[in-house]
mmCIF file of C-alpha atoms in Angstrom:
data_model
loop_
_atom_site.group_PDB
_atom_site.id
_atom_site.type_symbol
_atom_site.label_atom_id
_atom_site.label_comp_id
_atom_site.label_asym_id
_atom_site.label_seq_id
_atom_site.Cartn_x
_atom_site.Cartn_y
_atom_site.Cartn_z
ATOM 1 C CA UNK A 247 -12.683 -20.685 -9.962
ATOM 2 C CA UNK A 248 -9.560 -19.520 -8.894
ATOM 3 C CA UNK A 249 -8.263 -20.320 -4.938
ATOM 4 C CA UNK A 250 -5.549 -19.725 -2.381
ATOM 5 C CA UNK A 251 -2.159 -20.707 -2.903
ATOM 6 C CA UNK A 252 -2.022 -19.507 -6.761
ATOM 7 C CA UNK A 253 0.659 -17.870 -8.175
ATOM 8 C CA UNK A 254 0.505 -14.027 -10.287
ATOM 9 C CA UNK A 255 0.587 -15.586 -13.486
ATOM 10 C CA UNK A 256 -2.632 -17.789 -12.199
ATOM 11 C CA UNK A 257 -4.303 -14.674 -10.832
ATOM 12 C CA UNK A 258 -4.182 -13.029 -14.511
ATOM 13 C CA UNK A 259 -6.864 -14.650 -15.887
ATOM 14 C CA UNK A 260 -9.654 -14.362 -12.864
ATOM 15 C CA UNK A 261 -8.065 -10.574 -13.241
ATOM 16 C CA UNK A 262 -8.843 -10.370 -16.675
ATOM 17 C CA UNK A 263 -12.101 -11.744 -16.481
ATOM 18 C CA UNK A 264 -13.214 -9.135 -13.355
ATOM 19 C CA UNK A 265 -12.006 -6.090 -15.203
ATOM 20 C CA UNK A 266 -13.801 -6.796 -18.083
ATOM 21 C CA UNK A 267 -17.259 -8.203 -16.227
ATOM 22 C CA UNK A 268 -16.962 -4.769 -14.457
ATOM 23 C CA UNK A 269 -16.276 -2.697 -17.700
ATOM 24 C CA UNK A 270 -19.324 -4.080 -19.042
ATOM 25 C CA UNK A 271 -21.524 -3.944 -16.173
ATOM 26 C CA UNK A 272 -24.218 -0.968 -16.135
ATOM 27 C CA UNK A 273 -24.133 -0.940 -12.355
ATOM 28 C CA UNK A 274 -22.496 -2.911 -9.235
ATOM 29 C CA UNK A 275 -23.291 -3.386 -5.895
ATOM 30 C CA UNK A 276 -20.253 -3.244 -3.423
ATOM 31 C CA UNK A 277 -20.339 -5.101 -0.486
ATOM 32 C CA UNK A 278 -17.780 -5.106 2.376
ATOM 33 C CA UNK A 279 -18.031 -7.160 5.647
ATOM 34 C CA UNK A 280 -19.261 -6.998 8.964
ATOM 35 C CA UNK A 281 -17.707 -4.677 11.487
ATOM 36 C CA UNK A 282 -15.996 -3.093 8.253
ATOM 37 C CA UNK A 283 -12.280 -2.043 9.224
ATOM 38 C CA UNK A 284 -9.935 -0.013 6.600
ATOM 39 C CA UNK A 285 -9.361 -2.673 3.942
ATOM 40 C CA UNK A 286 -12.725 -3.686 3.031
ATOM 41 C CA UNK A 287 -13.988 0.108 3.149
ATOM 42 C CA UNK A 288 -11.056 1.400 1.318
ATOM 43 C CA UNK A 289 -11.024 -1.153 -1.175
ATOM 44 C CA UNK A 290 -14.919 -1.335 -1.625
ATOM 45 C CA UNK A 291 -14.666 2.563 -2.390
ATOM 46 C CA UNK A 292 -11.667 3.041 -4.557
ATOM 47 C CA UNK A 293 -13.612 0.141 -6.615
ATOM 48 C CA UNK A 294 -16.902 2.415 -6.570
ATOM 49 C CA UNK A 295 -15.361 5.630 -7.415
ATOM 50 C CA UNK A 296 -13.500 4.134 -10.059
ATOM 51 C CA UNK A 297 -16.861 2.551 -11.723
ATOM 52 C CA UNK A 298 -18.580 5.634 -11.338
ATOM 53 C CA UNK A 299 -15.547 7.820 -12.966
ATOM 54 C CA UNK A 300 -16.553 5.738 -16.035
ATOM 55 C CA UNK A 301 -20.737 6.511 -15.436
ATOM 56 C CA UNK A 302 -20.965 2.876 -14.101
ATOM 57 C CA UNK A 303 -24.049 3.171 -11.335
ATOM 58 C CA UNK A 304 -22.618 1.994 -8.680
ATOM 59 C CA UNK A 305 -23.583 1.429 -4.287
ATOM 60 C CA UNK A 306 -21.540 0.568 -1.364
ATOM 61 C CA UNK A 307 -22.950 -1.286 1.830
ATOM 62 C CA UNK A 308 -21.884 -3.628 4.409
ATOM 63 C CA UNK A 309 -23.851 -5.666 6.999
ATOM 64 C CA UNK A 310 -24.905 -4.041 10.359
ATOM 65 C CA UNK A 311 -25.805 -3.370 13.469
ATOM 66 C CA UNK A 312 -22.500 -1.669 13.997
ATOM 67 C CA UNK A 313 -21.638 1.677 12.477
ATOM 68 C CA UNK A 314 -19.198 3.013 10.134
ATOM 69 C CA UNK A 315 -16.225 4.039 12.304
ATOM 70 C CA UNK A 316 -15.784 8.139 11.912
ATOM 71 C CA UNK A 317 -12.038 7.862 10.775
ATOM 72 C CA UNK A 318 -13.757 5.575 7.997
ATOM 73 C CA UNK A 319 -16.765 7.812 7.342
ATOM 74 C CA UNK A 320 -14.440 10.735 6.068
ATOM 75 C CA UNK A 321 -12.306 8.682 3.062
ATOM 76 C CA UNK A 322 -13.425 9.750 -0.353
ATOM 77 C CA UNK A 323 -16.126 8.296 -1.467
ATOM 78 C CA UNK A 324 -18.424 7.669 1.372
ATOM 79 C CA UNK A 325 -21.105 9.238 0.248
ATOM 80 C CA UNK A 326 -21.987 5.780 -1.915
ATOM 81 C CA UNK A 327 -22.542 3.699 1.058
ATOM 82 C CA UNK A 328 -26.177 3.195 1.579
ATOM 83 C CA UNK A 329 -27.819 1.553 4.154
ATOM 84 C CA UNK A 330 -28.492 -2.110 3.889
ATOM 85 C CA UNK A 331 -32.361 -1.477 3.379
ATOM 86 C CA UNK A 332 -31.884 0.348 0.974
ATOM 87 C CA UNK A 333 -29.412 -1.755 -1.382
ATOM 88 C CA UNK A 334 -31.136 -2.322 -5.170
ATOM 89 C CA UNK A 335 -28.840 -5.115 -5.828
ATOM 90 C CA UNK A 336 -27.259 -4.981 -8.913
ATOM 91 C CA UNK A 337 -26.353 -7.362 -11.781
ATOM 92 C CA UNK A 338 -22.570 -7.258 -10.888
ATOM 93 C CA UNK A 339 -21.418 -7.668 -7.139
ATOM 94 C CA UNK A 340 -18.557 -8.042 -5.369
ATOM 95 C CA UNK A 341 -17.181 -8.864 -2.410
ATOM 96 C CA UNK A 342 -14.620 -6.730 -0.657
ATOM 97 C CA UNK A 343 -12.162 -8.629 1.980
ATOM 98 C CA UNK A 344 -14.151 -11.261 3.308
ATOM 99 C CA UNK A 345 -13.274 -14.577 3.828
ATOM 100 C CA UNK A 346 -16.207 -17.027 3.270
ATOM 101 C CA UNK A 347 -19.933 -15.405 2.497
ATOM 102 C CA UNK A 348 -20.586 -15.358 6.329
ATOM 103 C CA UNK A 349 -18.657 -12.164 6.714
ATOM 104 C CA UNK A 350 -21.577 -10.422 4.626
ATOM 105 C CA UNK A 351 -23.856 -11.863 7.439
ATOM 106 C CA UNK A 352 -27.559 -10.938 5.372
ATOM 107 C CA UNK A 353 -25.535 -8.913 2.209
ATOM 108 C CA UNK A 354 -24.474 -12.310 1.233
ATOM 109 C CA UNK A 355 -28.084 -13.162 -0.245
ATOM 110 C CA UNK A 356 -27.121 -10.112 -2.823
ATOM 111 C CA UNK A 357 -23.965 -11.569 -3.890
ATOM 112 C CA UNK A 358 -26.324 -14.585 -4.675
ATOM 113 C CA UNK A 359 -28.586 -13.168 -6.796
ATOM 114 C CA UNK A 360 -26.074 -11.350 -8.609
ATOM 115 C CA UNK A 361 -26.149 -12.656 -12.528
ATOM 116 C CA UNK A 362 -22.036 -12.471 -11.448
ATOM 117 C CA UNK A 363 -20.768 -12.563 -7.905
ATOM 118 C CA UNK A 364 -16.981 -11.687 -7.627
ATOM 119 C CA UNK A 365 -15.092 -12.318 -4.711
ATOM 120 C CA UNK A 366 -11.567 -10.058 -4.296
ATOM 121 C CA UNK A 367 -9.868 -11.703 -1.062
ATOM 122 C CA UNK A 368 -6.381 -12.065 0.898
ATOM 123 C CA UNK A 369 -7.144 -14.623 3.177
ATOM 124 C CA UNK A 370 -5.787 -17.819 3.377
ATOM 125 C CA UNK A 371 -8.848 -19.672 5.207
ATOM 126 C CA UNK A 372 -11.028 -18.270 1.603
ATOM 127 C CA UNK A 373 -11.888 -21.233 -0.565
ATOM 128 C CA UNK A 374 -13.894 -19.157 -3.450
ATOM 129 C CA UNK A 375 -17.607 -18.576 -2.811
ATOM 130 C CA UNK A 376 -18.233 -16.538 -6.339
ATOM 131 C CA UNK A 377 -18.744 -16.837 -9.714
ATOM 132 C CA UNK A 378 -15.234 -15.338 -10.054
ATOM 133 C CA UNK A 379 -12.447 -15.328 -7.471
ATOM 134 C CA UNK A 380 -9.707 -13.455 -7.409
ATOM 135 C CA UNK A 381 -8.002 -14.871 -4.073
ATOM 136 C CA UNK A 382 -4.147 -14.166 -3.221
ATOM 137 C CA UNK A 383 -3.170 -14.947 0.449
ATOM 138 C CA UNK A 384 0.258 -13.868 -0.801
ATOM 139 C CA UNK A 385 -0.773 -10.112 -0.606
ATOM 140 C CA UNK A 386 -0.824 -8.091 2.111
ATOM 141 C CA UNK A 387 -4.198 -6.387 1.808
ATOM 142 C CA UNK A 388 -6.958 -6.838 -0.676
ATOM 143 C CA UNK A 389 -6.522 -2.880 -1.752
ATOM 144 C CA UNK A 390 -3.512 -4.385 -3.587
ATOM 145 C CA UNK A 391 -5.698 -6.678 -5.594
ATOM 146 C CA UNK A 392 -8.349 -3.948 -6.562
ATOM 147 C CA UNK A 393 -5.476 -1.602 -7.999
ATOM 148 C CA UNK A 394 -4.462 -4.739 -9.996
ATOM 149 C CA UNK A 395 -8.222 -4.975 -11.033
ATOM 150 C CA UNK A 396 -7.924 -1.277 -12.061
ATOM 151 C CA UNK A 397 -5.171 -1.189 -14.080
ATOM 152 C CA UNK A 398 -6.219 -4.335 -15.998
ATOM 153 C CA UNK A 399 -9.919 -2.307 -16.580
ATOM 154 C CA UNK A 400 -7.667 1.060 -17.875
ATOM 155 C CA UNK A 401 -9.275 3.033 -15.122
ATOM 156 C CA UNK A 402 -7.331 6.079 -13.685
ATOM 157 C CA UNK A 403 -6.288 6.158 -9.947
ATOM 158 C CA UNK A 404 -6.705 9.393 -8.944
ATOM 159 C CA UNK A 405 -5.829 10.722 -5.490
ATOM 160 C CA UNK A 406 -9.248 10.031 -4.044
ATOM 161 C CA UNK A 407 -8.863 6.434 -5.171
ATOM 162 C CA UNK A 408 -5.537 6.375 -4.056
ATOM 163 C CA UNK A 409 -6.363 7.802 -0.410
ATOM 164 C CA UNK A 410 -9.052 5.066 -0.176
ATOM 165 C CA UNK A 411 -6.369 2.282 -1.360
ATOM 166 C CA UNK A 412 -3.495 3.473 1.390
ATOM 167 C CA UNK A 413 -5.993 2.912 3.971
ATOM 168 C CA UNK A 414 -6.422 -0.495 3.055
ATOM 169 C CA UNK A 415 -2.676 -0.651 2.650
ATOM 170 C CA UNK A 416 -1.529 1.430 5.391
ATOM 171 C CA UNK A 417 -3.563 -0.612 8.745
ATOM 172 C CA UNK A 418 -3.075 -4.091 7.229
ATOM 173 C CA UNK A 419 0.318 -3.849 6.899
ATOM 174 C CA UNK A 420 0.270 -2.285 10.983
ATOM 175 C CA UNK A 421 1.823 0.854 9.000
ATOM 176 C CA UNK A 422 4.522 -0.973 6.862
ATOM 177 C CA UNK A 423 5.721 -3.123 10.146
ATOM 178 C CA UNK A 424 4.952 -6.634 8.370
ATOM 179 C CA UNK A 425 5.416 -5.420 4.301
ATOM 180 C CA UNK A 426 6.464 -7.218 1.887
ATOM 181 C CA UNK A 427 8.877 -5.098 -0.162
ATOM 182 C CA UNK A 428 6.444 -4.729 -3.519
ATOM 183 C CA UNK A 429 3.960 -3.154 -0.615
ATOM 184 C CA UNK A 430 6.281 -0.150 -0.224
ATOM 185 C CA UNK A 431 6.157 -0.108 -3.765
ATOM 186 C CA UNK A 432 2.272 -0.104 -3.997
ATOM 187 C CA UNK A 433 2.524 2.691 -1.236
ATOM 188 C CA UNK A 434 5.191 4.942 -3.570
ATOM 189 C CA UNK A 435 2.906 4.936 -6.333
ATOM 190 C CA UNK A 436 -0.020 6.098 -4.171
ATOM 191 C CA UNK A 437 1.518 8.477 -2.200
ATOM 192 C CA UNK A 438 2.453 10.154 -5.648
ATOM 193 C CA UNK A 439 -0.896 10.904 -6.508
ATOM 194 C CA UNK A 440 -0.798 13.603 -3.578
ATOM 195 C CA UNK A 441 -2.686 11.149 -0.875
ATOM 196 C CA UNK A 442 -1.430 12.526 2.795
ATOM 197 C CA UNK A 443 0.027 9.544 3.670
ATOM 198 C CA UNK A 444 1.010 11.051 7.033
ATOM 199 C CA UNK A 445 -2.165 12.384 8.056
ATOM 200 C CA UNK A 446 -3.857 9.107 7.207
ATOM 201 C CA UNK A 447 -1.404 6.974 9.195
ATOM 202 C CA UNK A 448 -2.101 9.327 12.380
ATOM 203 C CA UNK A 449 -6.214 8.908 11.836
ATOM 204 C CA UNK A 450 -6.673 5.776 11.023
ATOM 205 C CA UNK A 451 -3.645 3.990 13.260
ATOM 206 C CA UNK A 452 -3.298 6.643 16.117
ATOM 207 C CA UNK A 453 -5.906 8.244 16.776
ATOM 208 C CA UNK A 454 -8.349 7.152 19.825
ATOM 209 C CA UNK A 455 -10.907 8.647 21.996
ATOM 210 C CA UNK A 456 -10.008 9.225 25.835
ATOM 211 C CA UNK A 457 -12.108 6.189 26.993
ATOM 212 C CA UNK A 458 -9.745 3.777 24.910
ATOM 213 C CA UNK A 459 -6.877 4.798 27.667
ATOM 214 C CA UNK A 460 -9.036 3.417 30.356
ATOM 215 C CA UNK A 461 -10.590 0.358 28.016
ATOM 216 C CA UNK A 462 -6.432 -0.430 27.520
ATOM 217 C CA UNK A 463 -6.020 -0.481 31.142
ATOM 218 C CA UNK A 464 -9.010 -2.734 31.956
ATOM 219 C CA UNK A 465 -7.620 -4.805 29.256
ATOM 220 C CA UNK A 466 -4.061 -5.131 30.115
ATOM 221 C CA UNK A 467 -4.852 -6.177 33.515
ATOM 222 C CA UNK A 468 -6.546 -8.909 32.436
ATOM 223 C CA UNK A 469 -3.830 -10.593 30.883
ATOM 224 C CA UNK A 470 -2.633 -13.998 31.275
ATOM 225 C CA UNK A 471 1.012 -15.597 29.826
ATOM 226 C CA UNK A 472 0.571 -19.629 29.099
ATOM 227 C CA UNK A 473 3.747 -20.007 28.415
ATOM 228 C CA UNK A 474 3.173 -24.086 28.039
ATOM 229 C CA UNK A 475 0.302 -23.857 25.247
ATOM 230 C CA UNK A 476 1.223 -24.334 21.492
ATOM 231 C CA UNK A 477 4.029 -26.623 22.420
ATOM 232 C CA UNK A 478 5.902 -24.145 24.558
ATOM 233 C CA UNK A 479 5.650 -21.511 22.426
ATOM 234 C CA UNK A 480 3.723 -19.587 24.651
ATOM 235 C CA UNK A 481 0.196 -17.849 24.459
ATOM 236 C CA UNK A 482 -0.669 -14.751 26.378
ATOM 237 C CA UNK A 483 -4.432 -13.565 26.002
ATOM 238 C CA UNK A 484 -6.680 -10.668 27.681
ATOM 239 C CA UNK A 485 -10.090 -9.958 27.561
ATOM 240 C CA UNK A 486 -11.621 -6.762 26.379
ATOM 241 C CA UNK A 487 -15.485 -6.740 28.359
ATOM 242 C CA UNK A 488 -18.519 -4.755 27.164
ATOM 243 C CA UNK A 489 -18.265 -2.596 30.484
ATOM 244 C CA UNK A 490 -14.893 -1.692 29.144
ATOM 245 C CA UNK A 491 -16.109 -1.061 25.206
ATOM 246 C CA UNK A 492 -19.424 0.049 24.910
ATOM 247 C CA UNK A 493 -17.645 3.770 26.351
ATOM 248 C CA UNK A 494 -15.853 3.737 23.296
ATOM 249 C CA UNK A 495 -16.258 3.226 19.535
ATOM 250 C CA UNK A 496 -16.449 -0.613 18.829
ATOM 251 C CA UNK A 497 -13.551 -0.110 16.138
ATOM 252 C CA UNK A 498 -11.426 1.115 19.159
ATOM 253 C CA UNK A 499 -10.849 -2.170 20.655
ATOM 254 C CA UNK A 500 -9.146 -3.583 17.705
ATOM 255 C CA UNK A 501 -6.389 -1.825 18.473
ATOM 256 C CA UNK A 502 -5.697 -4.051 21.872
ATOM 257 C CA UNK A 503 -4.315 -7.062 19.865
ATOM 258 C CA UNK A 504 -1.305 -4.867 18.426
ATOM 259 C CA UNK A 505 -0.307 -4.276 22.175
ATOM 260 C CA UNK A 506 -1.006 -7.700 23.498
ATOM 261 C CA UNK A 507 1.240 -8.908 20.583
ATOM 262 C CA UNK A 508 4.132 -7.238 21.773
ATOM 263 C CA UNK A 509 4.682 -9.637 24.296
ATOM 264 C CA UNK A 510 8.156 -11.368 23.978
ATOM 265 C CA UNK A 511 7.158 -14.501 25.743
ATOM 266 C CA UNK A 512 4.667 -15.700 23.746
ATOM 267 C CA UNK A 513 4.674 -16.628 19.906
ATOM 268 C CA UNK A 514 0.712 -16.234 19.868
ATOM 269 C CA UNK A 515 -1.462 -13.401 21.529
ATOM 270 C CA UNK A 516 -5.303 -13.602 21.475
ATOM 271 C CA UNK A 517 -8.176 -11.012 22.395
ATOM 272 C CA UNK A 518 -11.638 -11.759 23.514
ATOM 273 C CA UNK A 519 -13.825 -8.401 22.845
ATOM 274 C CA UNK A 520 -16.895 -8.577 23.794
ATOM 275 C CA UNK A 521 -18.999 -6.688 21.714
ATOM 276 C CA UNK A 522 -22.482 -7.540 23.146
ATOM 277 C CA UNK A 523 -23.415 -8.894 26.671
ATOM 278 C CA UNK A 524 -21.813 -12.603 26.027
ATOM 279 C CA UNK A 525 -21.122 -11.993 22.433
ATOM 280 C CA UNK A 526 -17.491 -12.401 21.387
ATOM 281 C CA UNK A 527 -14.918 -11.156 18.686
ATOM 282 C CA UNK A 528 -11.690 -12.848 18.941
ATOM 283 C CA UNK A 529 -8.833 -11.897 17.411
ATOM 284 C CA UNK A 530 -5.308 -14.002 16.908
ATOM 285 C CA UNK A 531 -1.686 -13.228 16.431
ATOM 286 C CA UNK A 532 1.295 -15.451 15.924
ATOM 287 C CA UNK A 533 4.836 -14.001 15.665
ATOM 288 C CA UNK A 534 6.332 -16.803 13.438
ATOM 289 C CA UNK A 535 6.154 -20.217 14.513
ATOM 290 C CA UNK A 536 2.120 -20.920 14.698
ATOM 291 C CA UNK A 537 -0.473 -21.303 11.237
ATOM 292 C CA UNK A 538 -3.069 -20.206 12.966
ATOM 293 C CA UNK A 539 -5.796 -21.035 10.275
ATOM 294 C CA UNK A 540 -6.130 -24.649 11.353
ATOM 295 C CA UNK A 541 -7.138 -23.362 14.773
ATOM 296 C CA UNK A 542 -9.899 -20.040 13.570
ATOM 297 C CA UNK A 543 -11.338 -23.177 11.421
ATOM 298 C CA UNK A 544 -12.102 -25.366 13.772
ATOM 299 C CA UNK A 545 -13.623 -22.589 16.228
ATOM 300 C CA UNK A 546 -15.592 -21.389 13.058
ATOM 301 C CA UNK A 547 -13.486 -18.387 11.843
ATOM 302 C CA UNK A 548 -10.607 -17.935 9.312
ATOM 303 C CA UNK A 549 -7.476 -15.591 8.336
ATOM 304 C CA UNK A 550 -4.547 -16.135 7.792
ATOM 305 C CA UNK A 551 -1.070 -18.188 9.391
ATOM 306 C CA UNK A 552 -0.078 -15.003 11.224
ATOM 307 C CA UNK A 553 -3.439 -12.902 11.833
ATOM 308 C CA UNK A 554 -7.180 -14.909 12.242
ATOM 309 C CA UNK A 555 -9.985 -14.646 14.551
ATOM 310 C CA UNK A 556 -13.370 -16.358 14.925
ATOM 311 C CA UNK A 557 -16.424 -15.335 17.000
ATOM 312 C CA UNK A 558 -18.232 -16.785 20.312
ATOM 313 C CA UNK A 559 -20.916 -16.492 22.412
ATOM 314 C CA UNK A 560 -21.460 -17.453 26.214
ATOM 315 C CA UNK A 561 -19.703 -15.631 29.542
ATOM 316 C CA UNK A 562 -16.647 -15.145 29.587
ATOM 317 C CA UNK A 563 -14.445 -18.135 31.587
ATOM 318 C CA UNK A 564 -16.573 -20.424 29.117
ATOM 319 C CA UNK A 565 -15.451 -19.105 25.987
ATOM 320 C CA UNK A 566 -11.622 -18.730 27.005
ATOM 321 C CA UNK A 567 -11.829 -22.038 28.265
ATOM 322 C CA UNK A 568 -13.285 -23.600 25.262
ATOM 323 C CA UNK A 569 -10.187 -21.867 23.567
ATOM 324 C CA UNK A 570 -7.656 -22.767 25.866
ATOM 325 C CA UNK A 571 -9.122 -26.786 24.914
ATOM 326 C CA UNK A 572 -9.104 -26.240 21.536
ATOM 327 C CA UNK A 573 -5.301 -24.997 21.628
#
């Protein structure tokens, strides 16, 4: 298997060996995680449409209870997701974005029982859980590893493909913000197949329903600056309740970390969302100075140095506390 920390030339081979397991495959299941954002949707899809360009059968799902965000819903290609009920499971599957087999929460029995389970991953905390691995934390988004997969497999990237790849692209990069340079290269090449780079950019990054203004409020209130934790780099954190969310898309709180990480006074900024009464989805920033995987580990979670989260359960002052102790 291949792992984290390789370099290109190591990734060729895992590469080679998922284009040509996916050539050859009659039909693949696509899974994508829990609480799907734009990566794992937009890389699970350009992979789908691609397949079934060729007349591979091919389905799309991802683990519930949560829905499909409505900026998500209308990328090309959403027609193949089916409902987790519903999945056949196929002799191929893959993995879209997720960083150990929990993220599939009850998909991950499918990528089991796959004859070949492939795993297509960015994150640093991801130590291989399929028959193949392709794994670069070095990349910014795992949409840059499927168009790799595609162009080893000869398959055409047309401007659906492409649309569903700059989504991926486009929010995990916080619209270019934190690129590496060959990113803006990835993004040329898309963007020349005719995708409306702009108008994606405005849906999918700013674009929220009137409730989020008042959810943002409720949520900036509640922040706090420790400006002793992580050895005096500072911490500031704020809490996003289900009285403030459950107005509001779920997807809509995600956007509270970006603000919260503006903060010049603290090298790491944390949410707690609460997406169900005493159910928590935390997510963690760190500006430079902080490798944050160490910390989502040992709370149960995983990411990457800069960008990890983990999730809780219990009120409120119990779970930041337990935090604050663990930090």
């Amino acid at each position: 298997m291949s792992g984290p920390g390789q370099t290109t030339d190591a990734l060729a081979a895992p590469r080679a060996r998922i284009a040509a397991r996916l050539r050859s495959a009659p039909a693949v299941t696509v899974l994508c995680h829990v609480r799907p954002d734009a990566d794992t949707i937009g890389s699970g899809l350009a992979l789908a449409l691609a397949l079934d360009a060729i007349g591979v059968e091919v389905e799309v799902a991802f683990p519930g209870p949560w829905p499909l965000p409505e900026a998500l819903g209308s990328l090309p290609g959403a027609k193949l997701i089916v409902e987790p009920g519903d999945l056949v499971g196929h002799p191929v599957a893959v993995a879209m974005d997720c960083a150990s087999s929990e993220r599939l929460g009850d998909l991950a029995a499918i990528l089991r029982a796959a004859e070949t389970g492939i795993v297509v991953d960015h994150h640093a905390s991801n130590r291989g859980f399929g028959d193949i691995d392709l794994i670069d934390p070095a990349a910014d988004c795992t949409a840059e590893l499927v168009l790799g997969i595609l162009d080893e497999a000869d398959m055409a990237v047309d401007r659906d493909i492409a649309t569903c790849l700059f989504a991926g692209l486009v929010t995990d990069t916080g619209s270019f913000r934190w690129a590496r340079p060959h990113s803006h290269m990835v993004a040329a090449r898309l963007l020349e197949t005719g995708v409306d780079g702009q108008g994606w950019t405005r849906t999918l990054l700013d674009t929220h329903q009137f409730g989020w203004l008042t959810m943002v409020s409720g949520a900036l209130q509640s922040a706090v600056l420790v400006p002793e934790a992580f050895g005096g780099s500072g911490l500031v954190y704020a809490v996003v309740d289900h009285g403030c969310s459950r107005t509001i898309d779920w997807d809509e709180a995600e956007s509270v970390i970006d603000l919260v990480r503006t903060v010049g006074d603290a090298d790491v900024a944390v949410v707690f969302k609460e997406s169900a009464p005493q159910q928590w989805t935390v997510s963690m920033r760190a500006r430079s100075h902080t490798d944050l995987v160490p910390l989502a580990r040992s709370q149960g979670g995983g990411g990457h140095p800069h960008a990890a989260g983990f999730s809780a359960s219990g009120p409120a002052d119990e779970v930041i506390e337990k935090f604050l102790t663990a930090v």
